[in-house]
XYZ file of C-alpha atoms in Angstrom:
666
model
C -30.101 -21.873 16.451
C -26.697 -20.335 17.164
C -26.327 -16.621 16.670
C -24.159 -15.776 13.655
C -21.292 -14.400 15.742
C -21.296 -17.563 17.860
C -21.254 -19.715 14.710
C -18.258 -17.848 13.267
C -16.447 -17.974 16.623
C -16.934 -21.742 16.744
C -15.467 -22.156 13.271
C -12.568 -19.795 13.986
C -11.667 -21.575 17.234
C -11.712 -24.951 15.494
C -9.407 -23.620 12.779
C -7.049 -22.107 15.361
C -6.823 -25.445 17.165
C -5.971 -27.372 14.018
C -3.566 -24.718 12.696
C -1.160 -25.524 15.550
C -0.613 -29.062 14.246
C 2.662 -29.160 12.260
C 3.198 -30.981 8.980
C 6.318 -32.779 7.809
C 7.845 -31.082 4.751
C 10.662 -33.582 4.318
C 13.247 -35.664 6.172
C 16.723 -37.091 5.512
C 18.923 -39.822 6.940
C 22.695 -39.510 7.198
C 24.871 -41.990 5.329
C 24.978 -44.425 8.264
C 21.217 -44.363 8.744
C 21.470 -43.381 12.417
C 20.632 -39.674 12.315
C 17.479 -37.996 11.017
C 17.011 -34.351 10.081
C 13.327 -33.494 9.713
C 11.849 -30.274 8.320
C 8.432 -29.277 9.661
C 6.017 -26.489 8.806
C 3.346 -24.941 10.998
C 0.827 -22.203 10.251
C 1.808 -18.923 11.895
C -1.461 -16.987 12.022
C 0.039 -13.758 13.352
C 2.659 -13.630 10.586
C 0.165 -14.754 7.955
C 2.497 -17.454 6.624
C 3.946 -20.821 7.570
C 7.037 -21.183 9.737
C 9.496 -23.927 8.803
C 11.839 -25.488 11.346
C 14.311 -28.363 11.705
C 14.559 -31.068 14.347
C 17.248 -33.770 14.601
C 17.009 -37.296 15.998
C 19.868 -39.699 16.807
C 19.186 -43.443 16.666
C 20.938 -46.388 18.280
C 21.696 -49.703 16.572
C 18.102 -50.809 17.185
C 16.797 -47.607 15.538
C 15.470 -46.273 18.829
C 15.740 -42.516 19.444
C 18.468 -41.836 22.026
C 18.725 -38.059 21.573
C 16.807 -35.309 19.832
C 16.809 -31.555 19.382
C 15.630 -29.707 22.452
C 14.074 -26.995 20.268
C 13.317 -26.579 16.585
C 15.556 -24.306 14.507
C 13.688 -21.805 12.314
C 14.703 -22.243 8.650
C 11.888 -20.241 7.060
C 14.307 -18.168 4.963
C 16.136 -21.209 3.578
C 15.105 -21.868 -0.018
C 17.211 -25.005 -0.437
C 19.663 -26.998 1.651
C 21.807 -30.057 1.082
C 24.265 -32.058 3.217
C 27.438 -33.196 1.464
C 28.005 -36.916 0.694
C 30.402 -37.489 3.600
C 28.320 -35.399 5.950
C 31.051 -32.814 6.499
C 29.293 -29.782 5.009
C 25.860 -28.298 4.537
C 25.036 -25.969 1.656
C 22.150 -23.499 1.965
C 20.528 -21.115 -0.494
C 19.141 -18.367 1.719
C 16.882 -15.478 0.772
C 16.709 -12.295 2.818
C 14.558 -9.217 2.330
C 16.202 -5.809 2.428
C 13.390 -3.270 2.283
C 11.534 -3.850 -0.964
C 14.473 -5.766 -2.402
C 15.618 -9.309 -1.775
C 19.045 -10.910 -1.859
C 20.051 -14.525 -2.252
C 23.144 -16.100 -0.705
C 24.926 -19.417 -1.030
C 26.233 -20.481 2.381
C 28.389 -23.491 3.185
C 28.608 -24.617 6.797
C 31.183 -26.964 8.283
C 29.540 -28.214 11.477
C 29.347 -24.992 13.530
C 31.427 -22.773 11.264
C 30.384 -20.733 8.235
C 33.014 -21.636 5.625
C 31.592 -19.698 2.670
C 28.961 -17.021 2.106
C 28.542 -15.878 -1.501
C 26.213 -13.029 -2.425
C 24.631 -14.470 -5.565
C 22.564 -11.353 -6.200
C 25.676 -9.146 -6.237
C 27.431 -11.430 -8.737
C 24.643 -10.708 -11.235
C 25.446 -13.853 -13.238
C 21.889 -15.153 -13.197
C 18.430 -14.383 -11.853
C 16.654 -15.968 -8.898
C 17.605 -19.481 -7.820
C 14.847 -22.026 -8.531
C 13.555 -23.709 -5.362
C 10.348 -25.218 -6.791
C 9.572 -28.937 -6.937
C 9.845 -29.140 -10.740
C 13.152 -27.489 -11.684
C 14.847 -26.793 -8.380
C 17.591 -28.579 -6.494
C 20.912 -28.116 -4.709
C 23.364 -30.978 -5.098
C 26.956 -31.743 -4.065
C 29.747 -33.299 -6.079
C 30.988 -36.609 -4.681
C 34.335 -35.084 -3.644
C 32.512 -32.238 -1.815
C 34.362 -29.603 -3.823
C 31.392 -28.068 -5.651
C 27.630 -27.614 -5.667
C 25.194 -27.289 -8.562
C 21.823 -25.560 -8.715
C 19.347 -24.131 -11.234
C 18.522 -20.432 -11.658
C 16.764 -18.014 -13.986
C 18.824 -16.993 -17.002
C 20.071 -13.419 -16.899
C 18.092 -11.240 -19.278
C 20.072 -9.111 -21.696
C 19.462 -5.419 -21.218
C 17.284 -3.607 -23.721
C 16.458 0.011 -24.457
C 14.106 2.018 -26.702
C 15.048 2.825 -30.279
C 15.083 6.490 -29.354
C 16.929 7.280 -26.119
C 19.123 10.283 -25.563
C 22.484 9.529 -23.946
C 25.451 11.532 -22.815
C 28.431 11.217 -25.092
C 30.500 9.480 -22.410
C 27.894 6.811 -21.698
C 27.516 6.104 -25.381
C 31.136 4.970 -25.518
C 32.209 1.485 -24.572
C 33.138 1.575 -20.890
C 35.402 -1.468 -21.123
C 33.293 -3.532 -18.744
C 33.013 -6.376 -21.208
C 29.227 -6.241 -21.204
C 27.528 -6.068 -24.581
C 25.564 -2.875 -25.222
C 21.787 -3.020 -24.630
C 19.689 -4.313 -27.509
C 17.426 -1.710 -29.034
C 13.655 -2.138 -29.335
C 13.330 -5.455 -27.509
C 12.041 -4.322 -24.110
C 8.450 -5.291 -24.962
C 9.025 -8.713 -26.503
C 6.655 -11.204 -24.878
C 8.275 -13.955 -22.864
C 6.217 -16.961 -21.824
C 6.795 -18.447 -18.381
C 5.970 -21.936 -17.100
C 2.513 -21.027 -15.820
C 0.723 -21.789 -12.583
C 2.976 -21.463 -9.500
C 5.984 -21.037 -11.822
C 5.138 -17.474 -12.804
C 8.257 -15.437 -13.663
C 10.287 -18.530 -14.539
C 11.061 -18.169 -18.223
C 14.375 -19.872 -18.961
C 16.560 -21.830 -16.560
C 20.331 -22.280 -16.528
C 22.678 -24.650 -14.699
C 25.050 -23.043 -12.219
C 28.130 -24.660 -10.654
C 30.039 -23.184 -7.727
C 33.582 -24.420 -7.027
C 33.970 -23.773 -3.341
C 37.755 -23.619 -2.964
C 37.908 -20.515 -5.176
C 34.255 -19.443 -4.730
C 33.971 -19.455 -8.534
C 30.387 -19.393 -9.815
C 29.900 -20.491 -13.436
C 26.814 -20.697 -15.644
C 27.209 -23.827 -17.801
C 26.738 -23.680 -21.559
C 26.175 -26.398 -24.112
C 22.429 -27.066 -24.059
C 20.206 -26.229 -27.053
C 18.404 -22.899 -26.813
C 15.030 -24.672 -26.831
C 15.844 -26.735 -23.700
C 14.992 -25.599 -20.187
C 17.020 -27.653 -17.636
C 16.129 -28.718 -14.106
C 16.495 -31.491 -11.485
C 20.256 -31.284 -12.026
C 22.959 -33.235 -10.195
C 26.605 -34.144 -10.744
C 27.630 -37.102 -12.870
C 29.182 -40.005 -10.979
C 32.707 -39.138 -12.188
C 32.312 -35.461 -11.252
C 33.222 -34.349 -14.777
C 29.813 -33.032 -15.681
C 26.160 -32.886 -14.726
C 22.964 -34.690 -15.631
C 19.353 -33.598 -15.414
C 16.020 -33.137 -17.152
C 15.428 -30.727 -20.029
C 11.933 -29.610 -21.030
C 11.159 -28.372 -24.514
C 10.192 -24.701 -24.765
C 8.887 -24.672 -28.348
C 6.341 -24.229 -29.776
C 5.087 -23.124 -26.334
C 5.537 -23.705 -22.618
C 2.496 -25.525 -21.281
C 2.029 -25.350 -17.509
C 4.383 -27.736 -15.756
C 3.294 -28.040 -12.126
C 0.998 -31.053 -11.486
C 1.709 -32.166 -15.082
C 3.971 -35.166 -15.680
C 3.215 -35.372 -19.405
C 5.478 -32.665 -20.835
C 7.993 -33.627 -23.579
C 11.421 -33.836 -21.964
C 14.807 -35.564 -22.025
C 17.344 -36.956 -19.609
C 20.682 -35.427 -20.596
C 24.335 -35.585 -19.564
C 26.527 -32.505 -20.052
C 30.285 -32.615 -19.466
C 32.165 -29.557 -18.252
C 33.951 -29.382 -21.600
C 30.609 -28.941 -23.382
C 29.888 -32.462 -24.639
C 26.135 -33.208 -24.607
C 24.583 -36.679 -24.475
C 20.817 -37.015 -24.871
C 20.059 -40.199 -22.928
C 16.352 -40.630 -23.711
C 14.497 -40.597 -27.007
C 11.685 -38.545 -28.533
C 8.054 -38.680 -27.446
C 8.740 -39.250 -23.745
C 8.230 -37.406 -20.488
C 10.902 -38.067 -17.861
C 11.786 -36.949 -14.346
C 13.819 -37.660 -11.175
C 17.143 -38.894 -12.589
C 19.471 -40.602 -10.099
C 23.068 -41.589 -10.858
C 24.607 -44.533 -9.047
C 28.057 -46.028 -9.458
C 26.832 -48.540 -12.049
C 23.727 -47.048 -13.625
C 21.468 -44.075 -14.260
C 17.846 -44.506 -13.116
C 14.804 -42.310 -13.826
C 10.988 -42.247 -14.118
C 9.410 -42.283 -17.572
C 6.038 -42.187 -19.354
C 4.794 -41.204 -22.782
C 4.479 -37.481 -23.455
C 1.017 -36.046 -23.993
C -2.245 -37.575 -22.876
C -3.595 -37.195 -19.324
C -1.618 -34.865 -17.087
C -0.725 -37.594 -14.631
C -0.537 -41.304 -15.329
C 1.542 -44.400 -14.577
C 5.339 -44.213 -14.880
C 7.867 -46.942 -15.467
C 11.291 -47.013 -13.830
C 14.059 -47.006 -16.413
C 17.757 -47.688 -16.091
C 20.798 -47.275 -18.274
C 23.776 -49.352 -17.180
C 27.224 -47.923 -17.661
C 28.372 -50.935 -19.667
C 25.257 -51.007 -21.856
C 24.285 -48.223 -24.236
C 20.717 -49.507 -24.370
C 18.045 -48.246 -22.001
C 16.482 -51.137 -20.139
C 13.102 -51.114 -18.464
C 13.239 -52.238 -14.861
C 10.632 -52.597 -12.145
C 12.021 -51.812 -8.720
C 9.563 -51.693 -5.897
C 11.738 -52.939 -3.044
C 14.676 -50.903 -1.840
C 18.428 -50.486 -1.600
C 20.747 -53.434 -2.358
C 17.833 -55.863 -2.429
C 16.389 -54.300 -5.576
C 16.360 -56.628 -8.539
C 14.822 -56.668 -12.018
C 11.753 -58.746 -12.675
C 8.772 -56.751 -11.463
C 8.197 -58.264 -8.007
C 6.153 -55.875 -5.864
C 6.555 -56.022 -2.086
C 4.225 -54.143 0.246
C 6.327 -52.589 3.022
C 3.709 -50.091 4.282
C 3.280 -49.523 7.997
C 0.563 -51.966 9.094
C 0.750 -50.705 12.679
C -0.776 -47.368 11.671
C -3.512 -48.070 9.153
C -3.410 -45.221 6.692
C -0.757 -43.877 4.319
C 3.011 -44.493 4.233
C 5.395 -42.272 2.245
C 9.028 -43.341 1.982
C 11.138 -40.167 2.132
C 14.687 -41.537 2.324
C 16.768 -44.742 2.341
C 20.351 -45.011 3.592
C 22.374 -48.077 4.653
C 19.215 -50.215 4.291
C 17.383 -47.998 6.780
C 14.034 -46.791 5.462
C 12.597 -43.471 6.655
C 8.878 -42.863 6.160
C 6.085 -40.452 7.040
C 2.873 -42.123 8.197
C -0.553 -40.663 8.933
C -4.281 -41.234 8.586
C -7.365 -39.074 8.770
C -7.430 -39.151 12.571
C -3.659 -39.019 13.180
C -1.289 -36.206 12.090
C 1.942 -37.185 10.293
C 4.784 -38.765 12.212
C 8.158 -40.304 11.362
C 8.898 -44.033 11.360
C 12.081 -45.945 10.533
C 12.730 -49.572 9.682
C 15.635 -51.829 8.781
C 14.989 -53.458 5.430
C 15.026 -57.264 5.876
C 16.969 -59.594 3.619
C 15.984 -60.274 0.037
C 12.741 -62.227 -0.104
C 11.754 -61.198 3.424
C 10.913 -57.546 2.803
C 7.253 -58.027 3.779
C 8.400 -58.772 7.344
C 9.647 -55.215 7.799
C 9.134 -53.807 11.313
C 8.485 -50.089 11.675
C 9.710 -48.132 14.699
C 8.148 -44.816 15.695
C 10.484 -41.806 15.819
C 8.128 -38.921 16.582
C 4.877 -38.750 18.500
C 1.801 -37.532 16.662
C 0.394 -34.225 17.820
C -2.837 -34.641 19.765
C -6.025 -33.808 17.889
C -9.453 -32.927 19.285
C -11.279 -35.931 20.707
C -14.052 -35.692 18.124
C -11.489 -36.159 15.338
C -9.445 -38.870 17.072
C -12.549 -40.968 17.778
C -14.050 -40.588 14.305
C -15.094 -43.298 11.891
C -12.972 -43.832 8.779
C -14.290 -46.318 6.242
C -12.934 -47.264 2.842
C -15.646 -47.800 0.246
C -15.224 -49.921 -2.880
C -17.975 -48.985 -5.328
C -19.012 -50.617 -8.613
C -21.398 -49.692 -11.408
C -23.711 -52.337 -12.851
C -22.775 -51.514 -16.441
C -20.857 -52.982 -19.366
C -18.178 -50.261 -19.241
C -14.552 -51.428 -19.394
C -13.847 -49.848 -15.987
C -16.662 -50.150 -13.457
C -15.059 -49.700 -10.033
C -13.818 -46.768 -7.996
C -13.326 -45.931 -4.323
C -14.198 -43.366 -1.673
C -13.361 -42.511 1.942
C -16.114 -41.894 4.497
C -14.986 -39.826 7.496
C -17.437 -38.910 10.242
C -17.584 -37.967 13.930
C -19.377 -40.387 16.225
C -22.884 -39.080 16.832
C -26.286 -40.374 17.872
C -28.092 -38.369 15.198
C -27.929 -38.267 11.431
C -25.147 -36.015 10.163
C -24.922 -33.466 7.364
C -22.638 -34.764 4.614
C -20.004 -32.983 2.513
C -19.659 -34.690 -0.877
C -16.082 -33.935 -1.882
C -14.518 -34.995 -5.224
C -10.811 -34.213 -5.684
C -9.236 -32.039 -8.355
C -7.021 -33.113 -11.211
C -8.878 -35.161 -12.330
C -5.885 -37.520 -12.331
C -4.987 -37.338 -8.646
C -6.442 -39.065 -5.574
C -7.486 -38.788 -1.960
C -5.525 -40.895 0.536
C -6.249 -41.922 4.094
C -4.012 -39.154 5.422
C -4.454 -36.287 7.840
C -6.080 -33.178 6.380
C -6.791 -29.914 8.189
C -9.782 -29.302 5.925
C -11.386 -32.664 6.656
C -10.626 -32.363 10.382
C -12.193 -28.888 10.486
C -15.466 -30.039 8.940
C -15.400 -33.050 11.259
C -15.088 -30.825 14.352
C -18.098 -28.831 13.153
C -20.240 -31.971 13.000
C -20.019 -32.865 9.296
C -19.423 -36.268 7.793
C -17.383 -36.135 4.580
C -17.221 -38.343 1.522
C -13.941 -38.047 -0.420
C -14.452 -39.622 -3.824
C -11.754 -41.223 -6.001
C -13.910 -41.401 -9.121
C -12.805 -43.284 -12.219
C -9.856 -41.382 -13.681
C -8.126 -41.125 -10.305
C -4.571 -42.390 -9.912
C -3.809 -45.422 -7.762
C -6.135 -47.793 -9.622
C -3.984 -48.364 -12.698
C -3.526 -46.877 -16.148
C -6.844 -48.197 -17.455
C -8.749 -46.230 -14.811
C -6.797 -43.048 -15.553
C -7.436 -43.228 -19.293
C -11.063 -44.347 -18.927
C -12.132 -40.807 -18.029
C -10.820 -39.238 -21.248
C -13.836 -38.195 -23.366
C -16.098 -39.036 -20.409
C -15.544 -35.990 -18.162
C -18.825 -34.473 -17.057
C -20.422 -37.896 -17.393
C -18.622 -40.872 -15.815
C -17.067 -38.828 -13.000
C -20.439 -37.199 -12.264
C -22.184 -40.576 -12.187
C -19.515 -41.875 -9.813
C -20.122 -39.003 -7.393
C -23.879 -39.580 -7.488
C -23.500 -43.334 -6.940
C -21.152 -42.692 -4.003
C -23.697 -40.263 -2.526
C -26.501 -42.804 -2.877
C -24.436 -45.582 -1.287
C -23.478 -43.431 1.698
C -27.147 -42.646 2.310
C -27.827 -46.397 2.405
C -24.883 -47.373 4.613
C -24.324 -44.567 7.111
C -26.315 -42.222 9.397
C -26.449 -39.270 7.009
C -29.314 -36.782 6.768
C -30.473 -36.878 3.097
C -31.813 -33.317 3.218
C -28.437 -31.903 4.314
C -26.049 -32.786 1.502
C -23.288 -30.267 0.740
C -20.942 -30.102 -2.253
C -17.296 -29.054 -1.851
C -14.472 -29.183 -4.395
C -11.799 -27.256 -6.241
C -10.488 -27.228 -9.824
C -11.830 -30.446 -11.402
C -13.521 -31.061 -8.059
C -15.159 -27.654 -8.600
C -16.108 -28.818 -12.111
C -17.833 -31.831 -10.567
C -19.712 -30.078 -7.769
C -21.105 -27.505 -10.210
C -22.106 -30.384 -12.490
C -23.821 -32.173 -9.611
C -25.750 -29.108 -8.465
C -26.971 -28.589 -12.028
C -27.761 -32.200 -12.903
C -29.276 -33.132 -9.531
C -30.825 -29.924 -8.170
C -33.169 -31.820 -5.829
C -30.352 -33.808 -4.175
C -27.780 -31.282 -3.004
C -28.562 -28.372 -0.696
C -25.554 -26.016 -0.764
C -22.302 -25.647 -2.744
C -18.788 -24.283 -2.220
C -16.605 -24.388 -5.323
C -12.985 -23.260 -5.473
C -11.516 -22.119 -8.788
C -13.909 -24.390 -10.719
C -13.702 -25.320 -14.377
C -17.157 -24.285 -15.599
C -16.635 -23.914 -19.355
C -13.943 -26.066 -20.952
C -14.396 -24.328 -24.319
C -13.529 -20.836 -23.077
C -10.877 -22.163 -20.696
C -9.029 -23.560 -23.736
C -7.928 -20.056 -24.739
C -6.988 -18.730 -21.296
C -5.407 -21.552 -19.279
C -1.728 -22.500 -19.064
C -2.721 -26.120 -19.846
C -4.818 -25.840 -23.018
C -4.005 -29.477 -23.768
C -6.026 -30.500 -20.690
C -9.182 -29.118 -22.295
C -8.667 -31.077 -25.521
C -7.478 -34.358 -24.004
C -10.161 -34.597 -21.327
C -12.833 -33.807 -23.928
C -11.479 -36.693 -26.027
C -9.264 -35.040 -28.655
C -5.584 -34.890 -29.471
C -4.168 -31.488 -28.562
C -2.917 -29.386 -31.455
C -2.783 -25.718 -32.308
C -1.986 -26.361 -35.953
C -4.468 -25.986 -38.770
C -8.051 -24.700 -38.672
C -10.142 -24.324 -35.537
C -12.454 -27.311 -35.027
C -16.041 -26.320 -34.227
C -16.732 -29.958 -33.336
C -14.096 -29.880 -30.598
C -15.311 -26.554 -29.192
C -18.884 -27.876 -29.052
C -17.699 -31.061 -27.321
C -15.859 -28.983 -24.727
C -18.950 -26.859 -24.073
C -21.269 -29.874 -23.835
C -19.161 -31.583 -21.163
C -19.046 -28.380 -19.079
C -21.101 -27.502 -15.976
C -22.204 -24.324 -17.745
C -24.552 -26.497 -19.816
C -26.585 -27.121 -16.638
C -26.290 -23.771 -14.859
C -29.929 -22.887 -15.594
C -31.052 -25.822 -13.414
C -29.014 -24.904 -10.305
C -30.998 -23.975 -7.187
C -28.469 -24.592 -4.399
C -26.844 -21.491 -2.814
C -23.325 -21.359 -4.228
C -20.141 -19.741 -2.903
C -17.215 -19.367 -5.305
C -13.639 -19.047 -3.997
C -11.412 -17.636 -6.741
C -7.731 -16.736 -7.109
C -6.954 -13.539 -9.000
C -3.542 -14.977 -9.971
C -4.864 -18.372 -11.078
C -3.133 -19.392 -14.327
C -4.605 -22.900 -14.366
C -8.337 -22.059 -14.236
C -8.485 -18.278 -14.684
C -10.960 -16.630 -12.344
C -13.067 -15.405 -15.277
C -14.524 -18.921 -15.330
C -15.996 -18.499 -11.865
C -17.144 -14.951 -12.541
C -19.045 -16.034 -15.641
C -20.734 -18.797 -13.641
C -21.648 -16.431 -10.808
C -23.267 -13.955 -13.190
C -25.526 -16.649 -14.601
C -26.417 -17.941 -11.137
C -27.389 -14.455 -10.006
C -29.403 -13.870 -13.175
C -31.328 -17.059 -12.361
C -32.010 -15.928 -8.794
C -29.619 -18.356 -7.053
C -28.036 -17.057 -3.805
C -24.421 -16.545 -4.830
C -21.310 -15.125 -3.219
C -17.858 -14.647 -4.738
C -14.616 -14.419 -2.735
C -11.570 -13.177 -4.655
C -8.102 -13.904 -3.225
C -4.731 -12.510 -4.235
C -3.466 -16.034 -4.759
C -2.927 -18.766 -7.342
C -4.937 -21.879 -8.225
C -4.303 -23.763 -4.999
C -5.423 -20.926 -2.668
C -2.768 -22.254 -0.301
C -1.315 -19.027 1.081
C -2.218 -18.829 4.749
C -4.502 -15.759 4.533
C -6.404 -17.301 1.597
C -6.647 -20.741 3.196
C -7.882 -19.357 6.499
C -10.509 -17.103 4.961
C -11.895 -19.534 2.393
C -12.132 -22.442 4.844
C -13.861 -20.394 7.547
C -16.243 -18.856 5.016
C -16.888 -22.254 3.405
C -17.906 -23.767 6.735
C -20.040 -20.726 7.549
C -21.742 -20.927 4.129
C -22.624 -24.590 4.722
C -23.937 -24.081 8.258
C -25.909 -20.957 7.400
C -27.690 -22.417 4.389
C -28.400 -25.779 6.005
C -30.312 -23.900 8.702
C -32.363 -21.844 6.272
C -35.664 -23.146 4.925
């Protein structure tokens, strides 16, 4: 048996090794499809945060790299950046810290020269610029004369009802600003929840570069919160997505079901609501002939299938289109063409398309992400696409590179309308039976992919096999699978995890007395269910920000609708409280089985978690301790994802140590 210090050192060294492997944040092609700008991120352990940097690659006519950046350029303080349509300019929103304060600047670069630098903080026209994945964006007009972005609305000043002032200050100073409102400094303002804390009300901002004039656009209803904004094709206005703010703001991140509209707003104040009621929309794109966006019904599960919609300029009707091939070869009719990279079995993400050149990120569980490009073949021949490697994958430890990765298709022998689901088995090559980490994902409407993961690689280096389970309700298997889980949480998803565990024990060299449970959010919900429902099967548990009581979560989470919908009810806050619904939420919760848990359990909680408030985990830990179960709670100054570098490092190292320590104990 290794001494404890040696065990921790082994885990720490494995984490350090993997932390040096960079990830691809995003990449863009120029208009001609012969130059790539790629943004990477890498964990900087000494700084306690990630460092982001840019590299450029120049391609020849055969898409081979003929030149590349000698060194990466650090862009960690860039919030947003965008290259102009003709490639002449680059706009950057930059944030810099000045003591305890921060300032934001809009910079415009022309090749090697700084053409404009505007201190947005000093202008005091709006609050912080939004750089998140839901609202944020920085877009150019087609004529390269202006940029548009989204920012927090400036809050009107307020003061107490009773406040003594000097006589001079009480007079109007002629500044044009309205006097502070009295007695409104404590009015509650609701933000957009998890990872969007402090974002209350967004506004659209346009900067005309020739005069450096910054203008906050008006014309949207007060109950609309705009985002994902870009210029209209004619340059006379903007278009974007507007989310409804009344009767309340439900959490937006990871949720594609919020009521919203595609809108067009001209600079003279004319508003056109493109989409109708009862829909959730996102990602509008304006071409010369049509407006295209993603659409699904509002409400229901937090993530589900979307259709691609288009409105043609010469047709006021919105037409449903299915466009799965790319560029000029796209046509209506619903034909799906698989253009994934068959040369690197795993996952392919298309990140940009220009001049019929496709840029993609490819990886699998044994290979870190790398860039590939391809020329899209002619219409009807898309499946013959040939991918060309741009970047070399960073080397990984031999134990990870030589590991086994198997896709498992699993089926229940039942009469249920959806019987099948999938899982990924990932294990180092070994001559002995391995301990297994049973690992359901969060969501529940998300999915694991065959893609590189530091977490999975870390457990692999420490000698664990892992089983990543895409239980019924996961995305990627169609709408029927997503909706099947509604009203069946705590039942069907639990049975799927147990069936997957049983099948792995039959098929692979796994030690049945060394089964670990690991999961976060809904994955945490499932591992706490499994340890309670099958106390003789699983040996040790690590649960991150778990849902343990859906009934009490209903009143504290930023996504109360999740609690109702997953338990099988329509979400409403009108009318009387339903005892039936509260009982259904409690009955589907892991808390109903906490008295049966025997496995040592570590809980990793975020003090700033708005999605599954940490009181859930604390309540669970108190009951475990009262029942004599070895329990440990880690509390991080972080949100639901526990993705800040200090939190990630600590909870992963302690998770691995918890597993190893309790597998050794009798």
